[in-house]
Amino acid sequence: MPKLTMSNSGDTPEITPDAASNRTERRLVGAMIAAALFLTSFSALLGYALVPPGMQFVGSAYNIDDFNVYLSWLHQTTDGQFFQHNLFTTDPQPSLLFSFLFSLMGLIARVTHLPLAIVLHLTRIAGGWGLLWLAYRFITLCFPKDRVARLASLGFLCFSSGLGWMHWSQWSDKNPPGAPIDAFQPEAYTFLSLYLSPLFTVSTLLILGTLYGLLLSFRTGRMRYASIAGLCGFVLGNIHSYDVFHIAAAWGLFLVVWTIWKRGRAVARVWAHAVWALALTMPTTLYIYYIYRTNAVFNERAHSLTLSPPLWQYVLGYGLVFFLAVCALVLAWRYSRAKSRLADAIGMPAPRGEAGTFWGWSNGTTLMFVACWAVAGLCVIHLPFNFQRKMLMGEHIPLCILAGWAASTLTQQLAPRARYAVVSLLVLLTFPSNALFLVRDANHLQVNSSETSQWPFLNANYLAVADWLTRNTPQGAAIAMSPIEALYLPGMTGRTVWAGHWSETPHYGETIQAFTRFSGSETADSDRRDFLKSTRAQYLVYPKDVSKMAYTTHSGQTRTFTDFAASPPPYLIPVYSNDGYAVFQIDLAK
């Protein structure tokens, strides 16, 4: 039987959801979660299934650059290091950064002896299950009596994308500018966050956990929920600190709107709970800010430009979900107007601050919060920060909840079977861009490439170099290599590279040019020495066959690369060689 509880107002009974006793709904929910987790693991499973003989799958077919950053962090924790060092630059830096998430994964890797990439995927799947399960609990809190709205909301959350599929020709191989965001911004969607990394998955889980706890604190008046929210924010501030802006904007806007709605009456307790949750959240966020101010390498990384594109790219990027979310707000407004007119007709004052049932929602304040969350999420990405668009993570959740309610409301006059069929079709219509994401990565696996031209499969020569460096160089050794090829070494060896990642390496573009000049056949020997000194590296990894390697200077001249393996200068001492690469120890004293 449904269970009666008291609402936040203290005088309106609510009906808590009885969905847990409904086996059909539980099975449907379980099937959706399982399908989402399987589909978001498809490319990884395909990669492991298609490994060519003598090669190794790096663990990801998309955003291989950042995946190797995660591997480098995880490698350090498995080596027993608590603080993370940026292994993609030899610039001096204090070791101050640490991550609760990667420390936990490092412990798992040490205990289980599983490959690091597998630990990342298992954590991604576990975090994904937790996120979708908690999302369903949150959706059930919103719609205790509307099964169609619950299932539609979860369906959109698990599978939806936008209209990027209409621009498929632009992003079938690369991430282009000017396309809808579902073509290039995974953190904007639950499906692609589950697909990409455990960091995105767990961070979205913590965003939802924080806001869920705050909403429960608001509705029940219990401080313990505010404490849970603060603890979620505390961990989030450590592992993905700029998401705190998203949370603060969502809950802050809701409190302002609700305070105005209540005309400032009986709001002190809710504000006090919010301040308490914020106080628990801030220590880790402030610590990250301290690192930002004191660590020049971290500061440079934080200033990597990820600015928000024009609004139309977001509208098209969410597509049908965005349209339905707007419909939901229009429906809520029309319902409120109709209720006010009815109150006027019977001579009663229009209700203000009421928390009773609201057209399928558990109460009006729940709708108010979800609407404020959706609006705030689209506002916060225009704050004056270089990482604007990254703060969109979590926005997909309120949009999908609003879209699910709109889909349920707009189809309520249909027969039950027709209603479920139409809602299911609406969910399926939002999936094509995600499907094309999977298709693109499957195609890249076939040709050993990616949207950033990095390799998902490493050949035997590269693997042998990484193995030699791991076994024969000290843990603090630094390695110079072509920045494009050096990407994989930190995660495989735990060693520092001079340059290897577009945002982790300061002035990455300049490092590519510097290495090209160093390799040029007409470069003066003194300039090569100066370059090697500037890298602070003890070892150089260099291609064995340079016969087909050349570059064009600014004046239009074609220059070939120097064959150091055939005729090494005295300051490069050969220590290892295979068919693909030569490894030299750098000794500038000679």
JSON list of C-alpha atoms in Angstrom, two decimals, residues 314-488:
[
{"chain": "A", "resi": 314, "resn": "TYR", "atom": "CA", "xyz": [23.12, 23.48, -27.38]},
{"chain": "A", "resi": 315, "resn": "VAL", "atom": "CA", "xyz": [19.50, 23.66, -28.53]},
{"chain": "A", "resi": 316, "resn": "LEU", "atom": "CA", "xyz": [20.18, 21.37, -31.51]},
{"chain": "A", "resi": 317, "resn": "GLY", "atom": "CA", "xyz": [22.54, 19.29, -29.39]},
{"chain": "A", "resi": 318, "resn": "TYR", "atom": "CA", "xyz": [19.72, 18.36, -27.02]},
{"chain": "A", "resi": 319, "resn": "GLY", "atom": "CA", "xyz": [17.17, 18.31, -29.83]},
{"chain": "A", "resi": 320, "resn": "LEU", "atom": "CA", "xyz": [13.87, 16.63, -29.01]},
{"chain": "A", "resi": 321, "resn": "VAL", "atom": "CA", "xyz": [14.70, 16.48, -25.29]},
{"chain": "A", "resi": 322, "resn": "PHE", "atom": "CA", "xyz": [15.19, 20.26, -25.23]},
{"chain": "A", "resi": 323, "resn": "PHE", "atom": "CA", "xyz": [11.91, 20.81, -27.12]},
{"chain": "A", "resi": 324, "resn": "LEU", "atom": "CA", "xyz": [9.99, 18.56, -24.72]},
{"chain": "A", "resi": 325, "resn": "ALA", "atom": "CA", "xyz": [11.61, 20.23, -21.70]},
{"chain": "A", "resi": 326, "resn": "VAL", "atom": "CA", "xyz": [10.41, 23.62, -22.95]},
{"chain": "A", "resi": 327, "resn": "CYS", "atom": "CA", "xyz": [6.95, 22.08, -23.51]},
{"chain": "A", "resi": 328, "resn": "ALA", "atom": "CA", "xyz": [7.00, 20.92, -19.89]},
{"chain": "A", "resi": 329, "resn": "LEU", "atom": "CA", "xyz": [7.65, 24.45, -18.65]},
{"chain": "A", "resi": 330, "resn": "VAL", "atom": "CA", "xyz": [4.85, 25.78, -20.86]},
{"chain": "A", "resi": 331, "resn": "LEU", "atom": "CA", "xyz": [2.48, 23.11, -19.56]},
{"chain": "A", "resi": 332, "resn": "ALA", "atom": "CA", "xyz": [3.39, 23.94, -15.96]},
{"chain": "A", "resi": 333, "resn": "TRP", "atom": "CA", "xyz": [2.80, 27.64, -16.59]},
{"chain": "A", "resi": 334, "resn": "ARG", "atom": "CA", "xyz": [-0.57, 26.98, -18.22]},
{"chain": "A", "resi": 335, "resn": "TYR", "atom": "CA", "xyz": [-1.58, 24.69, -15.35]},
{"chain": "A", "resi": 336, "resn": "SER", "atom": "CA", "xyz": [-0.63, 27.36, -12.80]},
{"chain": "A", "resi": 337, "resn": "ARG", "atom": "CA", "xyz": [-2.61, 29.99, -14.71]},
{"chain": "A", "resi": 338, "resn": "ALA", "atom": "CA", "xyz": [-5.63, 27.71, -14.90]},
{"chain": "A", "resi": 339, "resn": "LYS", "atom": "CA", "xyz": [-5.42, 27.00, -11.18]},
{"chain": "A", "resi": 340, "resn": "SER", "atom": "CA", "xyz": [-5.20, 30.72, -10.40]},
{"chain": "A", "resi": 341, "resn": "ARG", "atom": "CA", "xyz": [-8.24, 31.47, -12.58]},
{"chain": "A", "resi": 342, "resn": "LEU", "atom": "CA", "xyz": [-10.19, 28.74, -10.82]},
{"chain": "A", "resi": 343, "resn": "ALA", "atom": "CA", "xyz": [-9.26, 30.22, -7.45]},
{"chain": "A", "resi": 344, "resn": "ASP", "atom": "CA", "xyz": [-10.44, 33.66, -8.61]},
{"chain": "A", "resi": 345, "resn": "ALA", "atom": "CA", "xyz": [-13.72, 32.22, -9.91]},
{"chain": "A", "resi": 346, "resn": "ILE", "atom": "CA", "xyz": [-14.63, 30.68, -6.56]},
{"chain": "A", "resi": 347, "resn": "GLY", "atom": "CA", "xyz": [-13.43, 33.68, -4.57]},
{"chain": "A", "resi": 348, "resn": "MET", "atom": "CA", "xyz": [-10.31, 32.09, -3.06]},
{"chain": "A", "resi": 349, "resn": "PRO", "atom": "CA", "xyz": [-6.83, 33.65, -3.05]},
{"chain": "A", "resi": 350, "resn": "ALA", "atom": "CA", "xyz": [-4.37, 32.19, -5.54]},
{"chain": "A", "resi": 351, "resn": "PRO", "atom": "CA", "xyz": [-2.12, 29.64, -3.79]},
{"chain": "A", "resi": 352, "resn": "ARG", "atom": "CA", "xyz": [1.43, 30.71, -2.99]},
{"chain": "A", "resi": 353, "resn": "GLY", "atom": "CA", "xyz": [4.13, 28.40, -1.70]},
{"chain": "A", "resi": 354, "resn": "GLU", "atom": "CA", "xyz": [1.85, 25.40, -1.70]},
{"chain": "A", "resi": 355, "resn": "ALA", "atom": "CA", "xyz": [3.56, 22.04, -1.74]},
{"chain": "A", "resi": 356, "resn": "GLY", "atom": "CA", "xyz": [0.71, 19.72, -2.61]},
{"chain": "A", "resi": 357, "resn": "THR", "atom": "CA", "xyz": [0.54, 17.46, -5.64]},
{"chain": "A", "resi": 358, "resn": "PHE", "atom": "CA", "xyz": [1.13, 19.26, -8.90]},
{"chain": "A", "resi": 359, "resn": "TRP", "atom": "CA", "xyz": [-0.25, 17.49, -11.98]},
{"chain": "A", "resi": 360, "resn": "GLY", "atom": "CA", "xyz": [1.73, 14.28, -11.63]},
{"chain": "A", "resi": 361, "resn": "TRP", "atom": "CA", "xyz": [4.67, 15.78, -9.71]},
{"chain": "A", "resi": 362, "resn": "SER", "atom": "CA", "xyz": [5.13, 14.95, -6.04]},
{"chain": "A", "resi": 363, "resn": "ASN", "atom": "CA", "xyz": [4.72, 18.68, -5.32]},
{"chain": "A", "resi": 364, "resn": "GLY", "atom": "CA", "xyz": [5.10, 22.09, -6.88]},
{"chain": "A", "resi": 365, "resn": "THR", "atom": "CA", "xyz": [8.46, 22.80, -5.28]},
{"chain": "A", "resi": 366, "resn": "THR", "atom": "CA", "xyz": [9.97, 19.68, -6.87]},
{"chain": "A", "resi": 367, "resn": "LEU", "atom": "CA", "xyz": [8.95, 20.98, -10.29]},
{"chain": "A", "resi": 368, "resn": "MET", "atom": "CA", "xyz": [10.30, 24.40, -9.34]},
{"chain": "A", "resi": 369, "resn": "PHE", "atom": "CA", "xyz": [13.66, 22.90, -8.41]},
{"chain": "A", "resi": 370, "resn": "VAL", "atom": "CA", "xyz": [14.03, 20.78, -11.57]},
{"chain": "A", "resi": 371, "resn": "ALA", "atom": "CA", "xyz": [13.10, 23.80, -13.72]},
{"chain": "A", "resi": 372, "resn": "CYS", "atom": "CA", "xyz": [15.62, 26.00, -11.88]},
{"chain": "A", "resi": 373, "resn": "TRP", "atom": "CA", "xyz": [18.29, 23.31, -12.29]},
{"chain": "A", "resi": 374, "resn": "ALA", "atom": "CA", "xyz": [17.67, 23.17, -16.05]},
{"chain": "A", "resi": 375, "resn": "VAL", "atom": "CA", "xyz": [17.84, 26.96, -16.41]},
{"chain": "A", "resi": 376, "resn": "ALA", "atom": "CA", "xyz": [20.88, 27.37, -14.15]},
{"chain": "A", "resi": 377, "resn": "GLY", "atom": "CA", "xyz": [22.81, 24.69, -16.03]},
{"chain": "A", "resi": 378, "resn": "LEU", "atom": "CA", "xyz": [22.46, 26.64, -19.26]},
{"chain": "A", "resi": 379, "resn": "CYS", "atom": "CA", "xyz": [23.43, 29.89, -17.53]},
{"chain": "A", "resi": 380, "resn": "VAL", "atom": "CA", "xyz": [26.53, 28.71, -15.68]},
{"chain": "A", "resi": 381, "resn": "ILE", "atom": "CA", "xyz": [28.31, 27.74, -18.93]},
{"chain": "A", "resi": 382, "resn": "HIS", "atom": "CA", "xyz": [28.50, 31.42, -19.82]},
{"chain": "A", "resi": 383, "resn": "LEU", "atom": "CA", "xyz": [30.45, 32.46, -16.73]},
{"chain": "A", "resi": 384, "resn": "PRO", "atom": "CA", "xyz": [33.77, 34.15, -17.61]},
{"chain": "A", "resi": 385, "resn": "PHE", "atom": "CA", "xyz": [36.01, 31.07, -17.29]},
{"chain": "A", "resi": 386, "resn": "ASN", "atom": "CA", "xyz": [38.17, 29.36, -19.89]},
{"chain": "A", "resi": 387, "resn": "PHE", "atom": "CA", "xyz": [36.53, 26.03, -19.07]},
{"chain": "A", "resi": 388, "resn": "GLN", "atom": "CA", "xyz": [32.97, 27.30, -19.66]},
{"chain": "A", "resi": 389, "resn": "ARG", "atom": "CA", "xyz": [31.44, 24.38, -21.50]},
{"chain": "A", "resi": 390, "resn": "LYS", "atom": "CA", "xyz": [32.80, 21.78, -19.07]},
{"chain": "A", "resi": 391, "resn": "MET", "atom": "CA", "xyz": [30.41, 23.08, -16.40]},
{"chain": "A", "resi": 392, "resn": "LEU", "atom": "CA", "xyz": [27.48, 21.72, -18.42]},
{"chain": "A", "resi": 393, "resn": "MET", "atom": "CA", "xyz": [27.92, 18.27, -16.89]},
{"chain": "A", "resi": 394, "resn": "GLY", "atom": "CA", "xyz": [24.70, 17.30, -15.09]},
{"chain": "A", "resi": 395, "resn": "GLU", "atom": "CA", "xyz": [22.42, 19.50, -17.24]},
{"chain": "A", "resi": 396, "resn": "HIS", "atom": "CA", "xyz": [21.14, 16.44, -19.07]},
{"chain": "A", "resi": 397, "resn": "ILE", "atom": "CA", "xyz": [19.38, 15.18, -15.92]},
{"chain": "A", "resi": 398, "resn": "PRO", "atom": "CA", "xyz": [16.80, 17.96, -15.37]},
{"chain": "A", "resi": 399, "resn": "LEU", "atom": "CA", "xyz": [16.18, 18.28, -19.11]},
{"chain": "A", "resi": 400, "resn": "CYS", "atom": "CA", "xyz": [15.37, 14.56, -19.34]},
{"chain": "A", "resi": 401, "resn": "ILE", "atom": "CA", "xyz": [13.09, 14.70, -16.30]},
{"chain": "A", "resi": 402, "resn": "LEU", "atom": "CA", "xyz": [11.15, 17.61, -17.77]},
{"chain": "A", "resi": 403, "resn": "ALA", "atom": "CA", "xyz": [11.06, 15.90, -21.17]},
{"chain": "A", "resi": 404, "resn": "GLY", "atom": "CA", "xyz": [9.77, 12.68, -19.60]},
{"chain": "A", "resi": 405, "resn": "TRP", "atom": "CA", "xyz": [6.94, 14.53, -17.88]},
{"chain": "A", "resi": 406, "resn": "ALA", "atom": "CA", "xyz": [6.02, 16.34, -21.10]},
{"chain": "A", "resi": 407, "resn": "ALA", "atom": "CA", "xyz": [5.98, 13.05, -23.03]},
{"chain": "A", "resi": 408, "resn": "SER", "atom": "CA", "xyz": [3.71, 11.51, -20.40]},
{"chain": "A", "resi": 409, "resn": "THR", "atom": "CA", "xyz": [1.39, 14.51, -20.27]},
{"chain": "A", "resi": 410, "resn": "LEU", "atom": "CA", "xyz": [1.07, 14.95, -24.03]},
{"chain": "A", "resi": 411, "resn": "THR", "atom": "CA", "xyz": [0.18, 11.27, -24.52]},
{"chain": "A", "resi": 412, "resn": "GLN", "atom": "CA", "xyz": [-2.16, 10.80, -21.57]},
{"chain": "A", "resi": 413, "resn": "GLN", "atom": "CA", "xyz": [-5.27, 10.70, -23.76]},
{"chain": "A", "resi": 414, "resn": "LEU", "atom": "CA", "xyz": [-3.98, 7.68, -25.71]},
{"chain": "A", "resi": 415, "resn": "ALA", "atom": "CA", "xyz": [-4.82, 4.08, -24.94]},
{"chain": "A", "resi": 416, "resn": "PRO", "atom": "CA", "xyz": [-2.23, 2.50, -22.63]},
{"chain": "A", "resi": 417, "resn": "ARG", "atom": "CA", "xyz": [-0.49, 0.40, -25.28]},
{"chain": "A", "resi": 418, "resn": "ALA", "atom": "CA", "xyz": [-0.45, 3.25, -27.78]},
{"chain": "A", "resi": 419, "resn": "ARG", "atom": "CA", "xyz": [0.83, 5.59, -25.09]},
{"chain": "A", "resi": 420, "resn": "TYR", "atom": "CA", "xyz": [3.77, 3.36, -24.22]},
{"chain": "A", "resi": 421, "resn": "ALA", "atom": "CA", "xyz": [4.50, 2.83, -27.92]},
{"chain": "A", "resi": 422, "resn": "VAL", "atom": "CA", "xyz": [4.57, 6.57, -28.64]},
{"chain": "A", "resi": 423, "resn": "VAL", "atom": "CA", "xyz": [6.76, 7.34, -25.62]},
{"chain": "A", "resi": 424, "resn": "SER", "atom": "CA", "xyz": [9.15, 4.51, -26.55]},
{"chain": "A", "resi": 425, "resn": "LEU", "atom": "CA", "xyz": [9.34, 5.91, -30.08]},
{"chain": "A", "resi": 426, "resn": "LEU", "atom": "CA", "xyz": [10.16, 9.37, -28.72]},
{"chain": "A", "resi": 427, "resn": "VAL", "atom": "CA", "xyz": [13.04, 7.90, -26.71]},
{"chain": "A", "resi": 428, "resn": "LEU", "atom": "CA", "xyz": [14.34, 5.97, -29.74]},
{"chain": "A", "resi": 429, "resn": "LEU", "atom": "CA", "xyz": [14.20, 9.12, -31.87]},
{"chain": "A", "resi": 430, "resn": "THR", "atom": "CA", "xyz": [16.77, 10.71, -29.54]},
{"chain": "A", "resi": 431, "resn": "PHE", "atom": "CA", "xyz": [19.34, 7.91, -29.89]},
{"chain": "A", "resi": 432, "resn": "PRO", "atom": "CA", "xyz": [20.77, 8.27, -33.46]},
{"chain": "A", "resi": 433, "resn": "SER", "atom": "CA", "xyz": [23.66, 10.62, -32.59]},
{"chain": "A", "resi": 434, "resn": "ASN", "atom": "CA", "xyz": [24.82, 8.27, -29.85]},
{"chain": "A", "resi": 435, "resn": "ALA", "atom": "CA", "xyz": [24.55, 5.36, -32.28]},
{"chain": "A", "resi": 436, "resn": "LEU", "atom": "CA", "xyz": [26.69, 7.24, -34.80]},
{"chain": "A", "resi": 437, "resn": "PHE", "atom": "CA", "xyz": [29.22, 7.94, -32.05]},
{"chain": "A", "resi": 438, "resn": "LEU", "atom": "CA", "xyz": [29.58, 4.18, -31.66]},
{"chain": "A", "resi": 439, "resn": "VAL", "atom": "CA", "xyz": [29.72, 3.66, -35.42]},
{"chain": "A", "resi": 440, "resn": "ARG", "atom": "CA", "xyz": [32.48, 6.23, -35.80]},
{"chain": "A", "resi": 441, "resn": "ASP", "atom": "CA", "xyz": [34.61, 4.61, -33.10]},
{"chain": "A", "resi": 442, "resn": "ALA", "atom": "CA", "xyz": [34.02, 1.15, -34.57]},
{"chain": "A", "resi": 443, "resn": "ASN", "atom": "CA", "xyz": [35.25, 2.49, -37.93]},
{"chain": "A", "resi": 444, "resn": "HIS", "atom": "CA", "xyz": [38.30, 4.01, -36.26]},
{"chain": "A", "resi": 445, "resn": "LEU", "atom": "CA", "xyz": [39.15, 0.68, -34.67]},
{"chain": "A", "resi": 446, "resn": "GLN", "atom": "CA", "xyz": [39.19, -0.87, -38.12]},
{"chain": "A", "resi": 447, "resn": "VAL", "atom": "CA", "xyz": [41.87, 1.56, -39.34]},
{"chain": "A", "resi": 448, "resn": "ASN", "atom": "CA", "xyz": [43.74, 2.10, -36.03]},
{"chain": "A", "resi": 449, "resn": "SER", "atom": "CA", "xyz": [42.93, 5.78, -35.76]},
{"chain": "A", "resi": 450, "resn": "SER", "atom": "CA", "xyz": [40.69, 8.11, -33.75]},
{"chain": "A", "resi": 451, "resn": "GLU", "atom": "CA", "xyz": [39.04, 11.51, -33.93]},
{"chain": "A", "resi": 452, "resn": "THR", "atom": "CA", "xyz": [42.36, 13.00, -32.76]},
{"chain": "A", "resi": 453, "resn": "SER", "atom": "CA", "xyz": [44.42, 10.68, -35.03]},
{"chain": "A", "resi": 454, "resn": "GLN", "atom": "CA", "xyz": [45.85, 8.81, -32.02]},
{"chain": "A", "resi": 455, "resn": "TRP", "atom": "CA", "xyz": [46.24, 5.02, -32.19]},
{"chain": "A", "resi": 456, "resn": "PRO", "atom": "CA", "xyz": [43.83, 2.75, -30.31]},
{"chain": "A", "resi": 457, "resn": "PHE", "atom": "CA", "xyz": [46.25, -0.16, -30.97]},
{"chain": "A", "resi": 458, "resn": "LEU", "atom": "CA", "xyz": [49.98, 0.05, -30.21]},
{"chain": "A", "resi": 459, "resn": "ASN", "atom": "CA", "xyz": [52.43, -2.00, -32.25]},
{"chain": "A", "resi": 460, "resn": "ALA", "atom": "CA", "xyz": [55.02, -4.42, -30.90]},
{"chain": "A", "resi": 461, "resn": "ASN", "atom": "CA", "xyz": [57.92, -1.99, -31.34]},
{"chain": "A", "resi": 462, "resn": "TYR", "atom": "CA", "xyz": [56.27, 0.70, -29.23]},
{"chain": "A", "resi": 463, "resn": "LEU", "atom": "CA", "xyz": [55.28, -1.86, -26.58]},
{"chain": "A", "resi": 464, "resn": "ALA", "atom": "CA", "xyz": [58.87, -3.12, -26.43]},
{"chain": "A", "resi": 465, "resn": "VAL", "atom": "CA", "xyz": [60.20, 0.41, -25.89]},
{"chain": "A", "resi": 466, "resn": "ALA", "atom": "CA", "xyz": [57.69, 1.01, -23.08]},
{"chain": "A", "resi": 467, "resn": "ASP", "atom": "CA", "xyz": [58.64, -2.31, -21.47]},
{"chain": "A", "resi": 468, "resn": "TRP", "atom": "CA", "xyz": [62.36, -1.51, -21.69]},
{"chain": "A", "resi": 469, "resn": "LEU", "atom": "CA", "xyz": [61.88, 1.94, -20.15]},
{"chain": "A", "resi": 470, "resn": "THR", "atom": "CA", "xyz": [59.83, 0.45, -17.30]},
{"chain": "A", "resi": 471, "resn": "ARG", "atom": "CA", "xyz": [62.46, -2.15, -16.47]},
{"chain": "A", "resi": 472, "resn": "ASN", "atom": "CA", "xyz": [65.65, -0.17, -17.07]},
{"chain": "A", "resi": 473, "resn": "THR", "atom": "CA", "xyz": [65.05, 3.44, -16.05]},
{"chain": "A", "resi": 474, "resn": "PRO", "atom": "CA", "xyz": [64.51, 4.89, -12.56]},
{"chain": "A", "resi": 475, "resn": "GLN", "atom": "CA", "xyz": [60.97, 5.90, -11.59]},
{"chain": "A", "resi": 476, "resn": "GLY", "atom": "CA", "xyz": [61.81, 9.60, -11.76]},
{"chain": "A", "resi": 477, "resn": "ALA", "atom": "CA", "xyz": [63.34, 9.42, -15.23]},
{"chain": "A", "resi": 478, "resn": "ALA", "atom": "CA", "xyz": [62.23, 11.88, -17.90]},
{"chain": "A", "resi": 479, "resn": "ILE", "atom": "CA", "xyz": [61.94, 10.97, -21.58]},
{"chain": "A", "resi": 480, "resn": "ALA", "atom": "CA", "xyz": [62.03, 13.13, -24.70]},
{"chain": "A", "resi": 481, "resn": "MET", "atom": "CA", "xyz": [60.11, 11.88, -27.71]},
{"chain": "A", "resi": 482, "resn": "SER", "atom": "CA", "xyz": [57.94, 13.24, -30.46]},
{"chain": "A", "resi": 483, "resn": "PRO", "atom": "CA", "xyz": [55.06, 14.84, -28.46]},
{"chain": "A", "resi": 484, "resn": "ILE", "atom": "CA", "xyz": [52.47, 13.13, -30.65]},
{"chain": "A", "resi": 485, "resn": "GLU", "atom": "CA", "xyz": [53.89, 9.66, -29.97]},
{"chain": "A", "resi": 486, "resn": "ALA", "atom": "CA", "xyz": [54.87, 10.25, -26.33]},
{"chain": "A", "resi": 487, "resn": "LEU", "atom": "CA", "xyz": [51.21, 10.35, -25.21]},
{"chain": "A", "resi": 488, "resn": "TYR", "atom": "CA", "xyz": [51.13, 6.68, -24.18]}
]
